[in-house]
mmCIF file of C-alpha atoms in Angstrom:
data_model
loop_
_atom_site.group_PDB
_atom_site.id
_atom_site.type_symbol
_atom_site.label_atom_id
_atom_site.label_comp_id
_atom_site.label_asym_id
_atom_site.label_seq_id
_atom_site.Cartn_x
_atom_site.Cartn_y
_atom_site.Cartn_z
ATOM 1 C CA UNK A 47 -16.782 14.252 -20.418
ATOM 2 C CA UNK A 48 -18.803 16.449 -22.816
ATOM 3 C CA UNK A 49 -21.889 17.179 -24.368
ATOM 4 C CA UNK A 50 -23.830 15.473 -27.202
ATOM 5 C CA UNK A 51 -27.151 13.577 -28.104
ATOM 6 C CA UNK A 52 -27.818 9.974 -27.854
ATOM 7 C CA UNK A 53 -31.443 8.829 -28.344
ATOM 8 C CA UNK A 54 -33.986 11.579 -28.677
ATOM 9 C CA UNK A 55 -32.201 14.659 -30.574
ATOM 10 C CA UNK A 56 -34.100 17.115 -28.274
ATOM 11 C CA UNK A 57 -32.647 15.549 -25.155
ATOM 12 C CA UNK A 58 -30.225 17.237 -22.765
ATOM 13 C CA UNK A 59 -26.404 16.678 -23.603
ATOM 14 C CA UNK A 60 -24.624 13.379 -22.715
ATOM 15 C CA UNK A 61 -21.178 13.865 -20.956
ATOM 16 C CA UNK A 62 -18.412 11.625 -21.169
ATOM 17 C CA UNK A 63 -14.765 11.801 -19.461
ATOM 18 C CA UNK A 64 -12.212 9.423 -20.755
ATOM 19 C CA UNK A 65 -9.005 10.508 -19.189
ATOM 20 C CA UNK A 66 -5.781 11.096 -20.724
ATOM 21 C CA UNK A 67 -5.838 8.426 -23.699
ATOM 22 C CA UNK A 68 -2.782 9.569 -25.991
ATOM 23 C CA UNK A 69 -1.395 5.833 -26.354
ATOM 24 C CA UNK A 70 -3.477 3.293 -24.536
ATOM 25 C CA UNK A 71 -6.974 2.282 -23.575
ATOM 26 C CA UNK A 72 -8.396 5.955 -23.358
ATOM 27 C CA UNK A 73 -7.625 6.827 -26.951
ATOM 28 C CA UNK A 74 -9.130 3.522 -28.145
ATOM 29 C CA UNK A 75 -12.151 3.890 -25.842
ATOM 30 C CA UNK A 76 -12.721 7.572 -27.299
ATOM 31 C CA UNK A 77 -12.722 6.396 -30.730
ATOM 32 C CA UNK A 78 -15.062 3.269 -30.001
ATOM 33 C CA UNK A 79 -17.584 5.372 -28.158
ATOM 34 C CA UNK A 80 -17.914 7.563 -31.133
ATOM 35 C CA UNK A 81 -18.315 4.718 -33.496
ATOM 36 C CA UNK A 82 -21.172 3.560 -31.085
ATOM 37 C CA UNK A 83 -22.724 7.039 -31.163
ATOM 38 C CA UNK A 84 -21.229 10.071 -33.065
ATOM 39 C CA UNK A 85 -23.736 12.548 -31.418
ATOM 40 C CA UNK A 86 -21.965 12.179 -28.006
ATOM 41 C CA UNK A 87 -19.823 15.121 -26.660
ATOM 42 C CA UNK A 88 -16.336 13.928 -25.374
ATOM 43 C CA UNK A 89 -14.451 16.104 -22.862
ATOM 44 C CA UNK A 90 -11.177 14.377 -22.583
ATOM 45 C CA UNK A 91 -8.976 14.853 -19.408
ATOM 46 C CA UNK A 92 -5.365 15.098 -19.459
ATOM 47 C CA UNK A 93 -2.115 15.794 -17.229
ATOM 48 C CA UNK A 94 -1.424 18.973 -19.572
ATOM 49 C CA UNK A 95 -2.601 21.191 -22.302
ATOM 50 C CA UNK A 96 -0.148 19.743 -24.939
ATOM 51 C CA UNK A 97 -1.262 16.130 -24.278
ATOM 52 C CA UNK A 98 -5.073 17.203 -24.389
ATOM 53 C CA UNK A 99 -4.695 18.823 -27.789
ATOM 54 C CA UNK A 100 -2.646 16.007 -29.319
ATOM 55 C CA UNK A 101 -5.096 13.525 -27.901
ATOM 56 C CA UNK A 102 -8.048 15.570 -29.508
ATOM 57 C CA UNK A 103 -6.252 15.800 -32.781
ATOM 58 C CA UNK A 104 -5.839 11.876 -32.669
ATOM 59 C CA UNK A 105 -9.486 11.462 -32.099
ATOM 60 C CA UNK A 106 -10.579 14.028 -34.851
ATOM 61 C CA UNK A 107 -8.306 11.985 -37.312
ATOM 62 C CA UNK A 108 -10.767 9.382 -37.460
ATOM 63 C CA UNK A 109 -13.876 11.402 -36.397
ATOM 64 C CA UNK A 110 -13.622 14.834 -38.045
ATOM 65 C CA UNK A 111 -17.174 15.829 -37.086
ATOM 66 C CA UNK A 112 -17.091 14.662 -33.550
ATOM 67 C CA UNK A 113 -17.485 17.062 -30.580
ATOM 68 C CA UNK A 114 -14.396 16.704 -28.588
ATOM 69 C CA UNK A 115 -13.210 19.224 -25.874
ATOM 70 C CA UNK A 116 -10.652 18.842 -23.126
ATOM 71 C CA UNK A 117 -9.941 19.778 -19.443
ATOM 72 C CA UNK A 118 -6.464 19.697 -17.816
ATOM 73 C CA UNK A 119 -6.331 17.632 -14.618
ATOM 74 C CA UNK A 120 -3.403 15.722 -12.732
ATOM 75 C CA UNK A 121 -5.114 13.331 -10.678
ATOM 76 C CA UNK A 122 -2.000 13.239 -8.296
ATOM 77 C CA UNK A 123 -2.455 16.829 -7.278
ATOM 78 C CA UNK A 124 -5.635 17.703 -5.281
ATOM 79 C CA UNK A 125 -5.330 21.260 -6.313
ATOM 80 C CA UNK A 126 -5.368 20.212 -10.014
ATOM 81 C CA UNK A 127 -8.337 18.025 -9.128
ATOM 82 C CA UNK A 128 -10.292 20.837 -7.712
ATOM 83 C CA UNK A 129 -9.589 23.508 -10.287
ATOM 84 C CA UNK A 130 -10.665 20.834 -12.943
ATOM 85 C CA UNK A 131 -13.907 19.996 -11.078
ATOM 86 C CA UNK A 132 -14.619 23.510 -10.628
ATOM 87 C CA UNK A 133 -14.247 24.262 -14.168
ATOM 88 C CA UNK A 134 -16.553 21.154 -15.176
ATOM 89 C CA UNK A 135 -19.280 22.502 -13.082
ATOM 90 C CA UNK A 136 -19.289 25.749 -14.877
ATOM 91 C CA UNK A 137 -18.863 24.098 -18.105
ATOM 92 C CA UNK A 138 -21.610 21.346 -17.871
ATOM 93 C CA UNK A 139 -24.990 20.991 -16.380
ATOM 94 C CA UNK A 140 -24.866 17.162 -15.904
ATOM 95 C CA UNK A 141 -22.472 14.352 -16.820
ATOM 96 C CA UNK A 142 -23.773 11.022 -18.050
ATOM 97 C CA UNK A 143 -20.750 8.979 -18.084
ATOM 98 C CA UNK A 144 -17.219 9.409 -16.262
ATOM 99 C CA UNK A 145 -14.577 6.894 -16.941
ATOM 100 C CA UNK A 146 -11.943 6.856 -14.619
ATOM 101 C CA UNK A 147 -9.010 5.373 -16.347
ATOM 102 C CA UNK A 148 -5.964 7.236 -15.028
ATOM 103 C CA UNK A 149 -3.074 5.176 -13.476
ATOM 104 C CA UNK A 150 0.472 4.941 -12.670
ATOM 105 C CA UNK A 151 2.840 2.420 -11.976
ATOM 106 C CA UNK A 152 6.326 3.811 -10.788
ATOM 107 C CA UNK A 153 9.638 1.733 -11.149
ATOM 108 C CA UNK A 154 8.201 -1.638 -11.876
ATOM 109 C CA UNK A 155 10.347 -4.571 -11.273
ATOM 110 C CA UNK A 156 10.067 -8.020 -12.608
ATOM 111 C CA UNK A 157 10.642 -10.772 -10.054
ATOM 112 C CA UNK A 158 12.238 -13.402 -12.383
ATOM 113 C CA UNK A 159 12.932 -15.753 -9.476
ATOM 114 C CA UNK A 160 9.154 -15.897 -8.814
ATOM 115 C CA UNK A 161 8.507 -16.656 -12.293
ATOM 116 C CA UNK A 162 10.818 -19.417 -12.304
ATOM 117 C CA UNK A 163 9.395 -20.826 -9.070
ATOM 118 C CA UNK A 164 5.801 -20.402 -10.708
ATOM 119 C CA UNK A 165 7.051 -22.331 -13.698
ATOM 120 C CA UNK A 166 8.151 -25.184 -11.426
ATOM 121 C CA UNK A 167 4.988 -25.241 -9.349
ATOM 122 C CA UNK A 168 2.543 -25.010 -12.255
ATOM 123 C CA UNK A 169 1.450 -21.638 -11.246
ATOM 124 C CA UNK A 170 3.034 -19.696 -14.284
ATOM 125 C CA UNK A 171 -0.022 -19.045 -16.351
ATOM 126 C CA UNK A 172 -1.874 -17.465 -13.064
ATOM 127 C CA UNK A 173 1.170 -15.569 -12.455
ATOM 128 C CA UNK A 174 1.482 -14.038 -15.839
ATOM 129 C CA UNK A 175 -2.207 -13.270 -16.086
ATOM 130 C CA UNK A 176 -2.400 -11.567 -12.457
ATOM 131 C CA UNK A 177 1.136 -10.410 -12.012
ATOM 132 C CA UNK A 178 0.551 -12.033 -8.275
ATOM 133 C CA UNK A 179 4.005 -12.368 -6.871
ATOM 134 C CA UNK A 180 5.674 -10.902 -9.914
ATOM 135 C CA UNK A 181 5.305 -7.170 -9.824
ATOM 136 C CA UNK A 182 6.736 -4.809 -7.544
ATOM 137 C CA UNK A 183 7.018 -0.804 -7.537
ATOM 138 C CA UNK A 184 8.652 1.774 -5.390
ATOM 139 C CA UNK A 185 6.314 4.361 -4.269
ATOM 140 C CA UNK A 186 6.956 8.083 -3.094
ATOM 141 C CA UNK A 187 5.133 10.796 -1.504
ATOM 142 C CA UNK A 188 3.535 13.531 -3.517
ATOM 143 C CA UNK A 189 3.198 17.419 -3.105
ATOM 144 C CA UNK A 190 -0.046 16.743 -0.880
ATOM 145 C CA UNK A 191 1.927 14.249 1.406
ATOM 146 C CA UNK A 192 0.016 11.254 0.031
ATOM 147 C CA UNK A 193 1.350 8.271 -1.519
ATOM 148 C CA UNK A 194 1.711 9.081 -5.177
ATOM 149 C CA UNK A 195 0.225 5.576 -6.542
ATOM 150 C CA UNK A 196 -2.838 5.875 -4.031
ATOM 151 C CA UNK A 197 -3.279 9.429 -4.849
ATOM 152 C CA UNK A 198 -3.197 9.107 -8.546
ATOM 153 C CA UNK A 199 -5.083 5.556 -8.961
ATOM 154 C CA UNK A 200 -7.752 5.957 -6.516
ATOM 155 C CA UNK A 201 -7.778 9.256 -4.347
ATOM 156 C CA UNK A 202 -7.756 11.862 -6.935
ATOM 157 C CA UNK A 203 -10.537 10.024 -8.843
ATOM 158 C CA UNK A 204 -12.461 9.933 -5.538
ATOM 159 C CA UNK A 205 -12.235 13.827 -5.168
ATOM 160 C CA UNK A 206 -13.208 14.363 -8.488
ATOM 161 C CA UNK A 207 -16.335 12.334 -8.021
ATOM 162 C CA UNK A 208 -17.100 14.038 -4.706
ATOM 163 C CA UNK A 209 -16.801 17.579 -6.318
ATOM 164 C CA UNK A 210 -18.952 16.709 -9.291
ATOM 165 C CA UNK A 211 -21.858 14.923 -7.408
ATOM 166 C CA UNK A 212 -24.058 17.912 -8.286
ATOM 167 C CA UNK A 213 -23.780 16.887 -11.918
ATOM 168 C CA UNK A 214 -23.943 13.175 -11.347
ATOM 169 C CA UNK A 215 -26.709 12.786 -9.225
ATOM 170 C CA UNK A 216 -30.487 13.369 -9.377
ATOM 171 C CA UNK A 217 -30.615 13.707 -13.208
ATOM 172 C CA UNK A 218 -33.521 12.471 -15.323
ATOM 173 C CA UNK A 219 -31.658 9.404 -16.360
ATOM 174 C CA UNK A 220 -29.073 7.458 -14.431
ATOM 175 C CA UNK A 221 -25.293 8.564 -14.779
ATOM 176 C CA UNK A 222 -22.304 6.229 -14.879
ATOM 177 C CA UNK A 223 -18.852 5.792 -13.290
ATOM 178 C CA UNK A 224 -16.676 3.321 -14.953
ATOM 179 C CA UNK A 225 -13.533 2.615 -13.047
ATOM 180 C CA UNK A 226 -10.713 0.731 -14.768
ATOM 181 C CA UNK A 227 -9.218 -1.761 -12.146
ATOM 182 C CA UNK A 228 -7.162 -4.854 -12.841
ATOM 183 C CA UNK A 229 -6.802 -8.408 -12.684
ATOM 184 C CA UNK A 230 -3.902 -7.449 -10.259
ATOM 185 C CA UNK A 231 -6.168 -6.106 -7.594
ATOM 186 C CA UNK A 232 -5.890 -8.367 -4.831
ATOM 187 C CA UNK A 233 -6.933 -8.394 -1.352
ATOM 188 C CA UNK A 234 -3.567 -9.722 -0.113
ATOM 189 C CA UNK A 235 -1.857 -6.447 -1.179
ATOM 190 C CA UNK A 236 -4.398 -4.193 0.552
ATOM 191 C CA UNK A 237 -4.558 -3.231 4.363
ATOM 192 C CA UNK A 238 -7.017 -1.021 6.011
ATOM 193 C CA UNK A 239 -4.238 0.015 8.225
ATOM 194 C CA UNK A 240 -2.190 0.961 5.530
ATOM 195 C CA UNK A 241 -4.609 1.763 2.849
ATOM 196 C CA UNK A 242 -2.250 4.257 0.936
ATOM 197 C CA UNK A 243 0.362 1.136 0.952
ATOM 198 C CA UNK A 244 3.310 3.346 2.417
ATOM 199 C CA UNK A 245 4.980 0.050 3.816
ATOM 200 C CA UNK A 246 4.656 -2.241 0.896
ATOM 201 C CA UNK A 247 5.972 -2.873 -2.662
ATOM 202 C CA UNK A 248 2.561 -3.508 -4.440
ATOM 203 C CA UNK A 249 1.131 -0.141 -4.393
ATOM 204 C CA UNK A 250 -0.499 -0.790 -7.837
ATOM 205 C CA UNK A 251 -2.231 -3.850 -6.936
ATOM 206 C CA UNK A 252 -3.307 -2.205 -3.404
ATOM 207 C CA UNK A 253 -4.565 1.061 -5.391
ATOM 208 C CA UNK A 254 -6.642 -1.169 -7.972
ATOM 209 C CA UNK A 255 -8.095 -3.415 -4.799
ATOM 210 C CA UNK A 256 -9.217 -0.213 -3.321
ATOM 211 C CA UNK A 257 -10.727 1.003 -6.398
ATOM 212 C CA UNK A 258 -13.034 -2.217 -6.417
ATOM 213 C CA UNK A 259 -13.746 -1.319 -2.581
ATOM 214 C CA UNK A 260 -14.813 2.179 -3.632
ATOM 215 C CA UNK A 261 -17.019 1.049 -6.314
ATOM 216 C CA UNK A 262 -19.155 -1.157 -4.143
ATOM 217 C CA UNK A 263 -19.648 1.339 -1.635
ATOM 218 C CA UNK A 264 -20.636 4.051 -3.936
ATOM 219 C CA UNK A 265 -23.418 2.012 -5.462
ATOM 220 C CA UNK A 266 -24.638 1.394 -1.908
ATOM 221 C CA UNK A 267 -24.745 5.090 -1.116
ATOM 222 C CA UNK A 268 -25.678 6.784 -4.416
ATOM 223 C CA UNK A 269 -27.823 4.256 -6.493
ATOM 224 C CA UNK A 270 -30.812 5.994 -5.200
ATOM 225 C CA UNK A 271 -29.687 9.276 -6.385
ATOM 226 C CA UNK A 272 -29.221 7.935 -9.928
ATOM 227 C CA UNK A 273 -25.514 7.178 -9.854
ATOM 228 C CA UNK A 274 -24.072 3.696 -10.895
ATOM 229 C CA UNK A 275 -20.741 2.551 -10.482
ATOM 230 C CA UNK A 276 -18.989 -0.226 -12.504
ATOM 231 C CA UNK A 277 -15.534 -1.824 -12.574
ATOM 232 C CA UNK A 278 -13.682 -3.076 -15.750
ATOM 233 C CA UNK A 279 -10.367 -4.888 -16.230
ATOM 234 C CA UNK A 280 -8.795 -4.076 -19.824
ATOM 235 C CA UNK A 281 -6.618 -7.157 -19.529
ATOM 236 C CA UNK A 282 -2.758 -7.082 -20.644
ATOM 237 C CA UNK A 283 -2.654 -4.513 -22.832
ATOM 238 C CA UNK A 284 0.599 -3.162 -24.589
ATOM 239 C CA UNK A 285 0.580 0.674 -23.638
ATOM 240 C CA UNK A 286 3.276 3.037 -22.243
ATOM 241 C CA UNK A 287 2.837 1.599 -18.694
ATOM 242 C CA UNK A 288 3.590 -1.796 -20.067
ATOM 243 C CA UNK A 289 6.511 -0.937 -22.039
ATOM 244 C CA UNK A 290 8.211 0.284 -18.802
ATOM 245 C CA UNK A 291 8.313 -2.917 -17.253
ATOM 246 C CA UNK A 292 10.759 -4.485 -19.575
ATOM 247 C CA UNK A 293 13.187 -3.070 -22.194
ATOM 248 C CA UNK A 294 11.489 -2.753 -25.756
ATOM 249 C CA UNK A 295 13.819 -5.405 -27.225
ATOM 250 C CA UNK A 296 12.542 -7.806 -24.713
ATOM 251 C CA UNK A 297 8.912 -7.044 -25.460
ATOM 252 C CA UNK A 298 9.734 -7.484 -29.228
ATOM 253 C CA UNK A 299 11.189 -11.127 -28.389
ATOM 254 C CA UNK A 300 8.161 -11.637 -26.312
ATOM 255 C CA UNK A 301 5.244 -10.728 -28.381
ATOM 256 C CA UNK A 302 4.922 -13.910 -30.564
ATOM 257 C CA UNK A 303 5.036 -15.962 -27.374
ATOM 258 C CA UNK A 304 2.158 -13.629 -25.837
ATOM 259 C CA UNK A 305 0.094 -14.157 -28.950
ATOM 260 C CA UNK A 306 0.444 -17.890 -28.299
ATOM 261 C CA UNK A 307 -0.602 -17.374 -24.562
ATOM 262 C CA UNK A 308 -3.744 -15.700 -25.648
ATOM 263 C CA UNK A 309 -4.909 -19.271 -26.570
ATOM 264 C CA UNK A 310 -4.740 -20.021 -22.768
ATOM 265 C CA UNK A 311 -5.027 -16.670 -21.296
ATOM 266 C CA UNK A 312 -8.210 -14.795 -22.718
ATOM 267 C CA UNK A 313 -7.189 -11.740 -20.801
ATOM 268 C CA UNK A 314 -4.147 -11.129 -23.028
ATOM 269 C CA UNK A 315 -6.034 -8.684 -24.954
ATOM 270 C CA UNK A 316 -2.848 -6.947 -25.961
ATOM 271 C CA UNK A 317 -4.132 -4.138 -27.899
ATOM 272 C CA UNK A 318 -5.858 -0.868 -26.524
ATOM 273 C CA UNK A 319 -8.911 -1.446 -29.070
ATOM 274 C CA UNK A 320 -9.360 -5.018 -27.538
ATOM 275 C CA UNK A 321 -8.674 -3.598 -23.867
ATOM 276 C CA UNK A 322 -11.595 -1.242 -24.240
ATOM 277 C CA UNK A 323 -14.160 -4.013 -24.947
ATOM 278 C CA UNK A 324 -15.701 -3.817 -21.396
ATOM 279 C CA UNK A 325 -15.855 -0.158 -21.399
ATOM 280 C CA UNK A 326 -17.814 0.014 -24.503
ATOM 281 C CA UNK A 327 -19.920 -2.911 -23.467
ATOM 282 C CA UNK A 328 -20.951 -1.069 -20.384
ATOM 283 C CA UNK A 329 -21.744 2.164 -22.419
ATOM 284 C CA UNK A 330 -24.413 0.020 -23.860
ATOM 285 C CA UNK A 331 -26.063 -1.513 -20.799
ATOM 286 C CA UNK A 332 -28.693 -0.426 -18.362
ATOM 287 C CA UNK A 333 -26.946 0.154 -15.184
ATOM 288 C CA UNK A 334 -29.992 -0.961 -12.892
ATOM 289 C CA UNK A 335 -29.437 -4.479 -14.235
ATOM 290 C CA UNK A 336 -25.789 -4.869 -13.516
ATOM 291 C CA UNK A 337 -24.109 -6.921 -10.721
ATOM 292 C CA UNK A 338 -22.328 -4.201 -8.346
ATOM 293 C CA UNK A 339 -20.264 -7.110 -7.049
ATOM 294 C CA UNK A 340 -18.932 -8.174 -10.732
ATOM 295 C CA UNK A 341 -15.783 -6.934 -12.577
ATOM 296 C CA UNK A 342 -16.327 -6.844 -16.216
ATOM 297 C CA UNK A 343 -13.082 -8.152 -17.999
ATOM 298 C CA UNK A 344 -12.278 -7.513 -21.485
ATOM 299 C CA UNK A 345 -11.340 -10.745 -23.304
ATOM 300 C CA UNK A 346 -10.025 -11.751 -26.416
ATOM 301 C CA UNK A 347 -9.962 -15.412 -27.584
ATOM 302 C CA UNK A 348 -6.868 -17.051 -29.383
ATOM 303 C CA UNK A 349 -8.627 -16.285 -32.764
ATOM 304 C CA UNK A 350 -9.012 -12.735 -31.982
ATOM 305 C CA UNK A 351 -12.664 -12.319 -31.054
ATOM 306 C CA UNK A 352 -13.485 -9.871 -28.367
ATOM 307 C CA UNK A 353 -16.141 -10.296 -25.555
ATOM 308 C CA UNK A 354 -16.707 -9.546 -22.063
ATOM 309 C CA UNK A 355 -16.597 -11.666 -19.046
ATOM 310 C CA UNK A 356 -18.009 -10.671 -15.505
ATOM 311 C CA UNK A 357 -16.375 -12.184 -12.659
ATOM 312 C CA UNK A 358 -17.321 -11.624 -9.102
ATOM 313 C CA UNK A 359 -14.967 -9.490 -7.319
ATOM 314 C CA UNK A 360 -13.169 -10.837 -3.987
ATOM 315 C CA UNK A 361 -14.399 -7.820 -1.813
ATOM 316 C CA UNK A 362 -15.895 -7.729 1.664
ATOM 317 C CA UNK A 363 -18.613 -5.067 1.764
ATOM 318 C CA UNK A 364 -17.833 -4.283 5.584
ATOM 319 C CA UNK A 365 -14.184 -3.654 4.672
ATOM 320 C CA UNK A 366 -15.492 -1.565 1.782
ATOM 321 C CA UNK A 367 -17.626 0.425 4.177
ATOM 322 C CA UNK A 368 -14.883 0.970 6.696
ATOM 323 C CA UNK A 369 -12.478 2.192 3.752
ATOM 324 C CA UNK A 370 -15.132 4.511 2.464
ATOM 325 C CA UNK A 371 -15.240 6.161 5.871
ATOM 326 C CA UNK A 372 -11.284 6.572 5.889
ATOM 327 C CA UNK A 373 -11.595 8.119 2.491
ATOM 328 C CA UNK A 374 -13.777 10.682 4.153
ATOM 329 C CA UNK A 375 -11.641 11.500 6.816
ATOM 330 C CA UNK A 376 -8.890 11.868 4.654
ATOM 331 C CA UNK A 377 -10.855 14.055 2.250
ATOM 332 C CA UNK A 378 -11.691 16.139 5.268
ATOM 333 C CA UNK A 379 -8.173 16.376 6.398
ATOM 334 C CA UNK A 380 -6.303 17.118 3.002
ATOM 335 C CA UNK A 381 -9.010 19.605 1.655
ATOM 336 C CA UNK A 382 -8.661 22.138 4.579
ATOM 337 C CA UNK A 383 -5.856 23.703 2.778
ATOM 338 C CA UNK A 384 -7.567 24.198 -0.340
ATOM 339 C CA UNK A 385 -10.414 26.441 0.883
ATOM 340 C CA UNK A 386 -9.958 28.942 -1.710
ATOM 341 C CA UNK A 387 -10.515 26.210 -4.587
ATOM 342 C CA UNK A 388 -13.925 24.921 -2.898
ATOM 343 C CA UNK A 389 -17.301 26.498 -3.113
#
């Protein structure tokens, strides 16, 4: 988020919000956005001030003249989200882009038996590119009594957007929401009756499918007010989250194989720079002409060429509407205790 100029120099500032990007796609995104337009003002959102300053310094190393500010926000804490939104409403008159990139995958486990079965049945490549049937997680409740993955990956973002609508809607030019989803977002992992995924072991997949549903509904509700929502998949990126899945020495052994797999699986982007391709591509598009039911995938060819591939999302719009109503109900229930942080 932030302010800066793009296009006519006398125009009001543009605002961007790539969340905490210290080592992954977020940092690469910030740097690549500045390569596209050095006049923008980035406002980097991180869980704590130390990480925020480290990220700001990392950006300024390559772009010393850039306008970069920070805001502290933990997407897994409603109080933190509300405080950050209040601060942002004081600091900015409008936001042009909000990149919704924060995400967690606690205690990931790989099902090696499922991988072996996939090898024998010819489904291994599909499993390696989507993690379907391979990855499980152990979730827990956070301080707000919500499932931690749901709260961090989806609901915290949703509340932030709701609190920032005055800066996002009704502006002279469209504002944009760009959500980081995943190829692991699967309908089979999501249930309206258990949308926080308290009873399952695929909370990450469920939260990313919920992200897809939310984006679809927000377009239906807010396009007429000048707010457009898009969903991207960065592909398989080697980041802090990825390295937690297996021991580092195993990743070291697997990397040459993964580079080879890229010739068959174009979503093996591997580097944060490549993973940010779809995010940057959307930055340059006119939102009115985008397909609201498409997910934009960052892809890298076997020879290392980056490109973007739109794919139709497997979402039911009626389910999306019902889920949106549940989000509104949960918002009303959970924010009752935070009256002092609401205007």
